[in-house]
XYZ file of C-alpha atoms in Angstrom:
576
model
C -5.115 -59.560 -21.480
C -5.579 -60.280 -25.035
C -6.188 -58.062 -27.778
C -9.259 -59.249 -30.166
C -9.983 -57.617 -33.294
C -13.397 -55.465 -33.446
C -16.344 -55.654 -36.162
C -15.027 -52.183 -37.270
C -11.403 -53.371 -37.876
C -9.886 -51.826 -34.740
C -8.310 -53.916 -31.934
C -9.459 -53.913 -28.590
C -8.435 -55.252 -25.074
C -10.067 -58.286 -23.500
C -9.138 -58.662 -19.967
C -10.322 -61.430 -17.147
C -11.258 -59.244 -13.982
C -12.884 -61.147 -10.759
C -13.469 -64.062 -13.015
C -15.255 -62.100 -15.684
C -14.301 -61.322 -19.444
C -14.413 -57.585 -20.166
C -13.871 -55.444 -22.939
C -12.227 -52.056 -22.344
C -14.183 -50.454 -24.811
C -17.105 -51.242 -27.478
C -15.905 -54.688 -29.552
C -18.159 -53.905 -32.394
C -18.606 -50.434 -33.077
C -14.975 -49.159 -31.628
C -14.611 -46.138 -33.956
C -17.643 -44.639 -31.778
C -15.419 -44.700 -28.933
C -12.757 -42.583 -30.590
C -15.393 -40.088 -31.817
C -16.643 -39.733 -28.177
C -13.003 -38.628 -27.002
C -12.760 -36.632 -29.972
C -16.076 -34.954 -29.190
C -14.754 -34.225 -25.807
C -11.672 -32.417 -26.950
C -13.180 -30.180 -29.510
C -12.422 -26.695 -28.850
C -9.264 -27.253 -26.865
C -6.861 -24.660 -26.354
C -3.562 -24.238 -27.246
C -2.019 -24.816 -23.662
C -5.047 -27.190 -22.383
C -4.006 -30.146 -19.919
C -5.696 -33.305 -21.221
C -6.312 -36.069 -18.655
C -7.397 -39.544 -20.041
C -8.354 -42.633 -18.186
C -7.569 -45.767 -19.913
C -5.233 -46.300 -23.137
C -6.368 -49.830 -24.215
C -4.744 -50.519 -27.555
C -3.680 -46.968 -28.030
C -6.037 -46.727 -31.408
C -7.066 -43.593 -30.508
C -3.517 -41.800 -30.394
C -2.919 -41.115 -34.057
C -6.090 -38.722 -33.798
C -5.249 -37.325 -30.452
C -1.973 -36.289 -32.039
C -3.555 -34.253 -34.777
C -5.845 -32.231 -32.406
C -3.284 -31.289 -29.950
C -0.281 -28.854 -30.376
C 3.231 -28.423 -28.926
C 1.853 -26.701 -25.871
C -0.539 -29.161 -24.775
C 0.098 -31.631 -21.885
C -1.819 -35.131 -22.199
C -1.538 -37.455 -19.313
C -3.063 -41.030 -19.838
C -3.559 -43.013 -16.431
C -3.997 -46.722 -17.080
C -5.113 -49.040 -14.219
C -4.175 -52.403 -15.848
C -0.711 -53.173 -15.733
C -0.550 -55.720 -18.520
C -2.290 -53.129 -20.663
C 0.219 -50.804 -19.274
C 3.391 -52.643 -20.320
C 2.226 -52.733 -23.917
C 3.321 -49.305 -24.374
C 6.335 -46.686 -23.656
C 5.900 -44.167 -21.136
C 6.141 -41.555 -23.750
C 4.010 -42.231 -26.504
C 4.683 -38.760 -27.879
C 6.458 -35.466 -27.314
C 3.914 -34.292 -25.104
C 1.614 -37.533 -24.288
C 2.933 -39.567 -21.218
C 1.353 -42.823 -20.033
C 1.319 -43.315 -16.381
C 0.342 -46.962 -14.243
C -2.512 -45.892 -11.898
C -1.266 -45.347 -8.758
C -3.096 -43.332 -6.268
C -0.351 -41.175 -4.264
C 1.499 -40.650 -7.744
C -1.870 -39.235 -9.182
C -1.971 -37.019 -6.121
C 1.412 -35.927 -6.823
C 1.238 -35.287 -10.785
C -2.264 -33.223 -9.961
C -0.370 -31.171 -7.728
C 2.583 -30.451 -10.167
C 0.439 -29.892 -13.277
C -3.228 -28.213 -12.088
C -2.509 -24.593 -11.102
C -4.849 -21.674 -10.573
C -3.656 -20.560 -14.257
C -5.403 -23.600 -15.699
C -8.052 -24.715 -13.632
C -10.701 -23.716 -16.563
C -8.580 -25.406 -19.319
C -8.330 -28.816 -18.147
C -10.195 -31.388 -20.132
C -10.929 -35.323 -18.688
C -12.271 -38.221 -20.598
C -12.718 -41.850 -19.319
C -12.263 -44.040 -22.515
C -14.291 -46.748 -23.478
C -15.737 -49.346 -20.526
C -12.945 -48.045 -18.270
C -15.091 -45.979 -15.995
C -17.411 -49.020 -15.183
C -14.648 -52.011 -15.146
C -12.401 -49.694 -13.026
C -15.153 -47.908 -11.032
C -13.110 -47.780 -7.511
C -9.964 -46.434 -9.578
C -11.963 -43.839 -11.472
C -14.006 -42.516 -8.557
C -10.915 -41.888 -6.341
C -9.158 -40.185 -9.473
C -12.073 -38.023 -10.021
C -12.248 -37.024 -6.454
C -8.523 -36.188 -6.284
C -8.993 -34.203 -9.707
C -12.098 -32.175 -7.982
C -10.198 -31.796 -4.651
C -6.864 -30.024 -6.589
C -9.050 -27.993 -9.009
C -10.977 -26.550 -5.690
C -7.953 -25.551 -3.871
C -6.382 -23.944 -6.975
C -9.596 -22.252 -7.406
C -9.382 -21.068 -3.774
C -6.198 -19.213 -4.628
C -7.929 -17.327 -6.985
C -10.697 -16.306 -4.693
C -8.468 -15.404 -2.099
C -6.666 -13.158 -4.158
C -9.468 -11.491 -5.332
C -11.270 -10.872 -2.019
C -7.856 -9.979 0.038
C -5.377 -8.758 -2.613
C -5.568 -5.052 -1.114
C -5.540 -6.289 2.414
C -2.606 -8.281 1.859
C -0.316 -5.532 0.655
C -1.492 -3.144 3.458
C -0.946 -6.127 6.203
C 2.549 -7.009 4.793
C 3.749 -3.450 4.856
C 2.582 -2.634 8.121
C 3.948 -6.163 9.431
C 7.581 -5.338 8.345
C 7.830 -3.094 11.641
C 7.662 -5.669 14.088
C 9.943 -8.223 12.386
C 12.806 -7.510 14.460
C 10.827 -8.042 17.682
C 9.863 -11.502 16.630
C 11.428 -15.170 17.047
C 11.437 -17.369 13.735
C 9.396 -20.163 14.071
C 12.031 -23.212 13.397
C 13.692 -21.901 16.844
C 11.225 -24.195 18.440
C 11.470 -27.230 16.278
C 11.187 -30.308 18.706
C 11.544 -28.033 21.850
C 8.279 -30.118 23.149
C 9.165 -33.893 21.905
C 6.281 -36.272 23.209
C 4.357 -33.548 24.773
C 0.860 -33.984 24.391
C -0.996 -31.176 22.631
C -4.420 -29.836 22.242
C -5.324 -27.929 19.169
C -8.328 -25.620 20.035
C -10.508 -24.801 17.180
C -14.133 -23.289 17.113
C -16.521 -25.801 15.721
C -19.714 -26.553 18.082
C -18.000 -29.575 19.559
C -15.608 -26.905 21.569
C -18.240 -26.329 24.180
C -18.337 -29.957 25.300
C -14.594 -30.157 24.788
C -14.310 -26.891 27.071
C -16.218 -28.684 29.803
C -14.020 -31.802 29.590
C -10.537 -29.742 29.896
C -12.443 -27.902 32.881
C -13.143 -31.382 34.786
C -9.519 -32.175 34.449
C -8.261 -28.658 34.499
C -5.097 -29.697 36.809
C -4.142 -32.275 33.745
C -4.075 -29.275 31.322
C -0.035 -28.296 32.849
C 1.057 -31.357 30.834
C -0.438 -30.265 27.461
C 0.858 -27.768 24.807
C -2.343 -25.865 23.892
C -2.506 -23.913 20.621
C -5.448 -22.078 19.576
C -6.500 -19.689 16.909
C -7.625 -16.134 17.352
C -11.446 -17.216 17.224
C -11.216 -19.575 20.485
C -8.802 -17.293 22.870
C -11.384 -15.800 24.452
C -13.208 -19.021 25.212
C -10.507 -20.284 26.956
C -9.305 -17.324 28.981
C -12.832 -16.936 30.281
C -12.990 -20.331 31.427
C -9.473 -19.775 33.142
C -7.900 -22.118 30.474
C -4.359 -20.142 29.147
C -2.926 -21.321 25.931
C 0.748 -21.750 25.305
C 0.408 -20.422 21.940
C -2.030 -18.425 19.715
C -1.808 -18.569 15.959
C -3.258 -15.976 13.914
C -3.306 -16.291 10.130
C -6.578 -14.391 8.975
C -6.084 -11.001 7.546
C -9.391 -9.357 8.245
C -10.052 -6.744 11.185
C -12.576 -9.434 12.255
C -9.454 -11.203 13.857
C -8.721 -8.149 15.979
C -12.302 -7.721 17.122
C -11.848 -11.174 18.355
C -8.480 -10.501 20.351
C -9.278 -6.897 21.440
C -10.095 -7.571 25.142
C -6.857 -10.104 25.362
C -4.329 -7.841 23.722
C -1.985 -7.979 26.864
C -1.767 -11.889 27.461
C 1.672 -13.376 28.353
C 1.141 -15.743 25.558
C 3.244 -15.984 22.214
C 1.170 -15.117 19.316
C 2.228 -16.531 15.970
C 1.687 -15.179 12.559
C 2.894 -14.575 8.778
C 3.306 -11.743 6.791
C -0.261 -11.201 5.863
C -1.910 -11.459 9.349
C -4.004 -8.609 10.363
C -1.741 -5.217 10.981
C -3.750 -4.338 13.875
C -3.559 -7.218 15.826
C 0.180 -7.456 14.915
C 0.871 -3.755 16.072
C -1.447 -3.680 19.475
C -0.897 -7.145 20.743
C 1.713 -7.025 23.745
C 2.613 -10.476 24.156
C 5.879 -11.777 22.349
C 5.337 -12.863 18.621
C 6.634 -15.803 16.436
C 7.181 -15.377 12.848
C 6.231 -17.799 10.129
C 7.589 -16.884 6.777
C 5.716 -17.492 3.603
C 6.847 -14.651 1.295
C 10.043 -13.124 3.121
C 12.022 -16.224 3.008
C 11.982 -15.891 -0.622
C 12.064 -12.156 -1.281
C 14.764 -10.913 1.596
C 18.294 -11.565 1.687
C 19.252 -13.652 4.424
C 15.787 -14.831 5.220
C 16.120 -17.933 3.164
C 16.308 -20.145 6.039
C 12.964 -19.347 7.608
C 10.340 -21.755 7.845
C 6.829 -21.466 6.764
C 3.825 -23.903 7.903
C 1.222 -26.030 6.050
C -1.473 -23.884 4.600
C -4.892 -25.831 4.375
C -7.157 -22.917 4.039
C -8.167 -22.935 7.916
C -5.865 -21.334 11.062
C -6.156 -24.998 12.431
C -4.063 -26.538 9.532
C -0.839 -24.081 10.630
C -1.852 -24.841 14.386
C -1.622 -28.630 13.785
C 1.543 -28.244 11.892
C 3.133 -26.174 14.589
C 2.409 -28.767 16.784
C 3.910 -31.222 15.220
C 6.796 -29.024 14.265
C 7.513 -28.449 18.013
C 7.286 -32.399 18.329
C 4.259 -32.832 20.158
C 2.565 -35.947 20.324
C -0.278 -37.233 20.472
C -2.018 -33.880 18.749
C -5.460 -33.935 19.930
C -8.133 -31.997 18.050
C -10.795 -30.159 20.056
C -13.866 -28.298 18.584
C -12.363 -29.759 14.817
C -15.980 -30.407 13.508
C -15.345 -29.327 9.806
C -19.079 -29.838 9.624
C -22.554 -28.017 10.951
C -22.810 -30.493 13.994
C -25.929 -29.877 15.885
C -27.223 -27.459 13.362
C -24.086 -24.860 14.278
C -21.254 -23.372 12.413
C -19.426 -22.582 15.453
C -19.695 -23.223 19.275
C -21.723 -20.851 21.283
C -18.545 -20.058 23.387
C -16.649 -19.111 19.542
C -19.813 -16.752 18.305
C -18.919 -12.946 17.241
C -20.885 -10.257 16.209
C -19.058 -10.642 12.934
C -20.605 -13.895 12.211
C -24.088 -12.588 12.027
C -22.828 -11.267 8.425
C -21.640 -14.399 6.821
C -23.773 -16.891 5.284
C -22.724 -20.475 6.707
C -24.968 -22.557 4.480
C -25.113 -26.476 4.415
C -24.369 -27.554 1.135
C -23.454 -31.547 1.257
C -23.501 -34.464 3.630
C -20.415 -36.103 4.672
C -19.765 -38.999 7.075
C -19.512 -38.001 10.824
C -17.680 -39.918 13.586
C -20.057 -42.345 13.880
C -20.402 -43.133 10.107
C -23.775 -41.301 9.982
C -24.681 -38.553 7.491
C -23.893 -34.902 8.903
C -24.170 -31.328 7.098
C -21.363 -29.384 6.134
C -20.134 -26.880 3.609
C -18.165 -27.403 0.382
C -15.340 -25.108 2.187
C -15.227 -26.818 5.440
C -15.113 -30.323 3.525
C -12.080 -28.840 1.563
C -10.605 -28.125 5.021
C -11.400 -31.427 5.824
C -9.548 -33.026 2.837
C -6.790 -31.155 3.362
C -6.357 -32.130 6.612
C -6.531 -35.436 6.012
C -4.096 -35.192 3.243
C -1.535 -33.691 5.775
C -2.043 -36.580 8.235
C -1.673 -39.225 5.404
C 1.757 -37.854 5.338
C 2.922 -39.033 8.537
C 0.841 -42.454 8.507
C 4.293 -44.329 8.311
C 5.966 -42.011 11.124
C 5.328 -43.652 14.563
C 6.646 -40.541 16.345
C 3.261 -38.606 15.893
C -0.420 -39.797 16.472
C -3.418 -37.632 15.427
C -6.876 -38.027 17.856
C -9.939 -36.378 16.979
C -11.954 -35.238 20.222
C -14.556 -33.455 18.280
C -18.120 -34.555 17.260
C -18.400 -33.651 13.960
C -16.889 -35.037 10.558
C -14.867 -38.275 10.434
C -11.384 -37.284 9.892
C -9.436 -40.126 8.276
C -5.986 -40.720 10.342
C -7.278 -39.146 13.184
C -9.498 -41.809 15.153
C -12.023 -40.340 17.491
C -11.317 -40.738 21.203
C -13.497 -38.891 24.278
C -11.033 -35.701 25.726
C -12.332 -36.665 28.908
C -10.927 -40.326 29.019
C -7.500 -38.797 27.174
C -7.177 -36.248 30.166
C -7.982 -38.669 32.715
C -5.999 -41.654 31.704
C -3.117 -40.100 29.661
C 0.533 -40.728 30.618
C 3.280 -38.968 28.527
C 6.927 -38.779 28.391
C 7.647 -35.552 27.418
C 7.796 -32.234 29.665
C 6.341 -28.970 28.474
C 8.684 -26.328 27.796
C 7.860 -22.530 27.106
C 8.537 -20.861 23.730
C 11.219 -18.434 25.014
C 12.060 -15.371 22.937
C 15.110 -15.141 20.698
C 15.085 -11.885 18.616
C 17.708 -12.804 15.725
C 16.035 -11.400 12.759
C 17.237 -8.389 11.238
C 14.917 -6.627 8.614
C 14.938 -2.827 7.977
C 11.600 -1.923 6.628
C 11.971 1.539 5.323
C 14.811 -0.221 2.876
C 12.783 -2.909 2.070
C 9.854 -1.005 1.242
C 12.009 1.475 -1.062
C 13.482 -1.758 -2.536
C 9.647 -2.713 -3.843
C 8.801 0.571 -4.959
C 11.661 0.723 -6.907
C 10.626 -2.390 -8.746
C 7.256 -1.186 -9.163
C 8.533 2.236 -10.682
C 11.121 0.227 -13.101
C 8.007 -2.090 -14.068
C 5.928 0.951 -14.836
C 8.176 2.367 -16.956
C 8.793 -0.906 -18.906
C 5.188 -1.132 -19.125
C 4.942 2.151 -20.704
C 7.668 1.073 -23.027
C 5.658 -2.192 -23.848
C 2.336 -0.125 -24.451
C 4.386 1.937 -26.945
C 5.694 -0.953 -28.814
C 2.429 -2.220 -29.256
C 0.910 0.769 -29.982
C 3.583 0.985 -32.913
C 3.084 -2.098 -34.684
C -0.984 -1.824 -34.319
C -0.747 1.706 -35.838
C 1.374 0.569 -38.918
C -0.902 -2.408 -39.504
C 1.642 -4.321 -40.985
C 0.349 -7.925 -41.671
C 3.168 -10.674 -41.044
C 4.147 -13.985 -39.926
C 6.966 -13.685 -37.472
C 8.288 -17.038 -38.350
C 8.980 -16.097 -41.944
C 10.623 -12.796 -41.339
C 14.596 -12.177 -41.141
C 16.141 -12.162 -37.692
C 16.696 -8.522 -37.957
C 13.084 -7.526 -38.977
C 11.961 -4.867 -36.748
C 8.755 -6.143 -35.762
C 10.116 -9.385 -34.422
C 12.928 -7.135 -32.644
C 9.886 -5.292 -30.977
C 8.080 -8.390 -30.315
C 10.947 -10.036 -28.613
C 11.498 -7.155 -26.681
C 7.999 -7.065 -25.496
C 8.477 -10.705 -24.832
C 11.565 -9.939 -22.570
C 9.789 -7.321 -20.468
C 6.844 -9.817 -19.894
C 9.454 -12.808 -18.676
C 11.480 -10.507 -16.567
C 8.382 -9.197 -14.825
C 6.525 -12.594 -14.277
C 9.909 -14.216 -13.294
C 11.259 -11.655 -11.081
C 11.620 -12.703 -7.191
C 10.190 -9.152 -6.442
C 7.155 -9.812 -8.363
C 5.834 -11.873 -5.372
C 5.530 -8.800 -3.340
C 2.242 -8.335 -5.428
C 0.591 -11.281 -3.915
C -3.143 -11.699 -4.702
C -2.683 -9.079 -7.548
C -0.462 -11.047 -9.468
C -2.492 -14.193 -9.279
C -5.450 -12.514 -10.510
C -3.850 -10.762 -13.210
C -2.461 -14.119 -14.539
C -5.605 -15.874 -14.138
C -7.711 -13.498 -15.778
C -4.813 -12.959 -18.856
C -5.240 -16.540 -19.199
C -9.076 -16.255 -19.366
C -9.591 -13.393 -21.493
C -6.948 -13.194 -23.894
C -5.457 -16.784 -24.484
C -8.359 -18.228 -25.951
C -6.725 -19.606 -29.438
C -7.700 -23.187 -30.051
C -4.885 -25.991 -30.382
C -5.130 -25.920 -33.942
C -4.495 -22.221 -34.203
C -1.715 -22.196 -32.159
C 1.172 -22.117 -34.748
C -0.555 -19.216 -37.013
C -1.976 -16.907 -34.292
C 1.520 -17.026 -32.143
C 3.236 -15.825 -35.311
C 0.989 -13.468 -36.181
C 2.178 -9.695 -35.818
C -1.003 -8.091 -35.128
C -2.403 -10.638 -32.797
C 0.661 -10.671 -30.870
C 0.607 -7.191 -30.431
C -3.096 -6.772 -29.687
C -2.921 -9.296 -26.948
C 0.477 -7.517 -25.203
C -1.385 -4.274 -25.496
C -4.283 -5.500 -23.157
C -1.610 -7.294 -21.149
C 0.308 -3.983 -20.431
C -2.611 -1.770 -19.814
C -3.914 -4.175 -17.250
C -0.701 -4.442 -15.619
C 0.184 -0.866 -15.721
C -3.185 -0.250 -13.513
C -2.159 -2.856 -11.388
C 1.495 -1.592 -10.482
C -0.067 2.077 -9.855
C -2.707 0.603 -7.418
C 0.012 -1.318 -5.312
C 2.390 1.306 -5.528
C -0.355 3.709 -4.241
C -1.403 1.130 -1.073
C 1.895 0.996 -0.170
C 2.223 4.570 0.000
C -0.792 4.967 2.179
C 0.070 2.087 4.409
C 3.553 3.968 4.946
C 1.818 6.941 6.030
C -0.188 5.467 8.531
C 2.237 3.126 10.116
C 5.323 4.622 8.910
C 4.382 8.535 9.501
C 8.505 9.643 9.093
C 8.883 7.915 6.348
C 8.305 9.272 2.686
C 8.074 7.182 -0.232
C-alpha cells in the first residue's frame, strides 16, 4: 500500500492486489468521490446509522464530521489491513473504523440494526472499493439486507398479530402450572437421532421412506409442528413432541382431530389459546416473555426463533442433545411448484397467496423457485447451524429435496434409516409440574401498570397542552435550571423513559413495537444539522410529545380492553 497524490491535491491509496496495481478511489478527480459520499448522506436525520465500505486515506472524514451530529453513529468497514492500520479504531466520537471480518459484521449489524431504525440507515461504498473488493462487498450487502429484513419482519408481525398476542398471552397464563419447562429436558436424549418434520413438498416422499423403515423409527426422536401432525398420525407414525408457536386459529384447525394425543405439546406465551386450552396431552412451556417479567421465572429457557416453527423444533432437538438432526419436508422452496406437501394442506391455505418471487440453489445446485419469506427462513436456519459448525457433538442433515441448506448436507432419508446406527437411547419427556403462576394476580399487576400509565399519560398530555397554549418561544439550553417550562419538559421525559424502560411494558408486545416504530417514522424527522436547534426548541418538543401521549393513551386503553374481554372469556369468575 502506498499513498499517492491525486491530480486535484488529495491523497489516494494505491495497492497491489493479485498482481495488479489499483487505486482505491479516483486518482485524478478525487474530490468527486467525496461529493458522491456527501450526496448519499444528503438529508440524514439526527439519529441515522451510517455504514461505509472503505476509508482509503480518510480524506472525507472532515466533511463527514460536519454533516453529522452527536446522535449519529458511523461505522466504516475497511477490507485492507494495511490501510486499516493507518488509523486509530475511533476516528471521531461517533465514528468507528472496523477491519472487515464477516462474523464481526454479522455481530455489529445484529447489535445496531433494529426495527426502530430500519428506514434510517445510509450505506455508501467509497471510491473503487465495490469493484476491487467485490466479494467482500457482496457479502456485506447480503448480511445488511438480511438483518434489515429480519428487523422489518418484527414490525410486520407486530402489526398483524398484536391483538392476538395479548389474548393468547392472557389466556395461556391459566395453564402454566400444568406444564413442564423446556429446560427440564436438556441433554435427556444425547446422541439420539432426531427427525424434524416440516410441511414442504418433500414430506410426501419422506413419509414413504419413514413407512418403509417404520420399525427403525422407535430409535428416532420425532419432532413436528402443528401442520404435519395429521400427515404423520394418519400413517401410523407417532411423534415424540409437537411444537406449536403460531398464534392464529388455523393452528387449532390443523390439530382439531388430534386433541387427545398422548404426545407432549411445546408452546410459548403467544401460541394459540384455544389449542392450548383444549389439547388433552402434556404441555411443555417455552418462555420468551414471562422469564423477563415474572419473579421466579428468570431461569426459564427460550428457543431460537427464526420465523418458522421448524427453527424452534430444530433448536429443541439440539437442546435435548440429539444428533444427527435430520430435516424432513424442509424444502424452504416451491419444490415441484408446490408450497406444501399434499399431505400437509388445509382449507386455510386456499386463502393465502404463496407467490414465487426469487430463484435460489436447490440441493443439486440448480435454480429453484421460492418466496422472500421462505428464503429468510433458510438464511436464519443457516445462521443457526453456523453457530455449531465447530462443535462435533451435533450434525445437521437435509433429507429434503428443495433449497440447499449450508451446513446441512443432503442425504437420502431411506439410506440413513436403513444404515444408521446410533449410540443414544431415546427417552420420553416425562412431566415435572414445578412452575407456579397465579394468573389472576399477574393480570391484576398488568392492569395496575396500564392504569398507572394511563394516568401518567394524561399528566403528560396536560403539560404539553399548557406549553402549547402559552405559546412561549424559548431555547431549553439557554434557560435557568428552575425554569418552569424546562421542569415540565424534564417531567415529560421522565414519564416517557420510565414507560419505555419499565419491565412490564414488555406485556404490550406488538403494540409497543409498532408504536415506537411509527413514532420514529412520523415524528422524528429532524435532520442532523437541525438536531441541536430543534431538541432545545420548547414548542417543537411539546408538539412532538403531544402526539406521543395521544397515541400512547389509545394503545394503553385498547390493551386494557383486550385483556378485560379475554379475562371474561377464560376467567369467568374473575373481575378486572
